[in-house]
Structures are given as structure tokens and as C-alpha cells.
Amino acid sequence: MQILYCVDRYLASRTGDVKKLKPPLTGFRLRCGDYRVFFDLKTDGAIEITAVRHRKEAYS
């Protein structure tokens, strides 16, 4: 539920701990406690979630 809350809050107000990923990774990451939500921004303002991973496994 924590992940859904973070994503919903980001979609509603564009607030949250979001950073653009550096190469070789693409897109953005949203930090939700111990989890990271990786996503791409679409031209219409929507997001496409590409992965949700625990922080220990997120970048390996």
C-alpha cells in the first residue's frame, strides 16, 4: 500500500523523492520507503511504471 500511496501522491501533485536516472539507466525513480519505483514520463503527463524493486536490488 505504501507504494500505491507514493505513486498516487506523485501523480496528483508531482511531489515526492524523484530523481532522473543517470546513464546507462533511463527514466526516473521514485523513492517509497525501502522500495524504488522506476518509471518513464509520457508526453501526456502520464507515467509508465517499468519496475518496482527493493532498494538493495534496485541498481544491481
XYZ file of C-alpha atoms in Angstrom:
60
model
C 0.000 0.000 0.000
C 2.913 2.350 0.672
C 3.983 2.136 -2.969
C 0.478 2.899 -4.232
C 0.279 5.890 -1.885
C 3.609 7.265 -3.158
C 2.641 6.836 -6.815
C -0.801 8.378 -6.251
C 0.709 11.365 -4.425
C 3.230 11.872 -7.217
C 0.531 11.748 -9.899
C -1.695 14.193 -8.006
C 0.868 16.818 -7.069
C 4.199 15.850 -8.679
C 5.788 15.773 -5.228
C 7.995 13.099 -3.777
C 11.603 11.985 -3.828
C 12.037 11.704 -7.607
C 15.339 11.762 -9.461
C 16.273 11.380 -13.098
C 18.396 8.283 -13.620
C 21.914 8.591 -14.989
C 23.191 6.518 -17.937
C 23.208 3.632 -18.575
C 19.805 3.685 -16.817
C 16.922 5.660 -18.321
C 13.813 7.299 -16.913
C 13.143 8.331 -13.330
C 12.975 6.754 -9.911
C 10.534 7.463 -7.092
C 11.655 6.522 -3.596
C 8.956 4.865 -1.468
C 10.478 3.802 1.827
C 12.645 0.739 1.161
C 11.353 0.417 -2.407
C 12.164 2.199 -5.653
C 9.607 2.735 -8.401
C 11.209 3.171 -11.816
C 9.138 4.929 -14.450
C 9.117 6.855 -17.719
C 7.215 10.107 -18.261
C 4.843 10.145 -21.215
C 4.094 13.245 -23.293
C 0.533 13.470 -21.948
C 1.764 13.656 -18.333
C 1.080 10.011 -17.539
C 3.755 7.708 -16.199
C 4.662 4.187 -17.260
C 5.997 2.142 -14.357
C 8.787 -0.084 -15.616
C 9.885 -1.738 -12.351
C 9.400 -1.799 -8.594
C 12.344 -3.129 -6.610
C 13.670 -3.253 -3.060
C 16.454 -0.719 -2.596
C 19.091 -3.436 -2.094
C 18.289 -4.900 -5.518
C 17.280 -1.748 -7.371
C 20.524 -0.799 -9.085
C 22.284 -4.145 -9.477
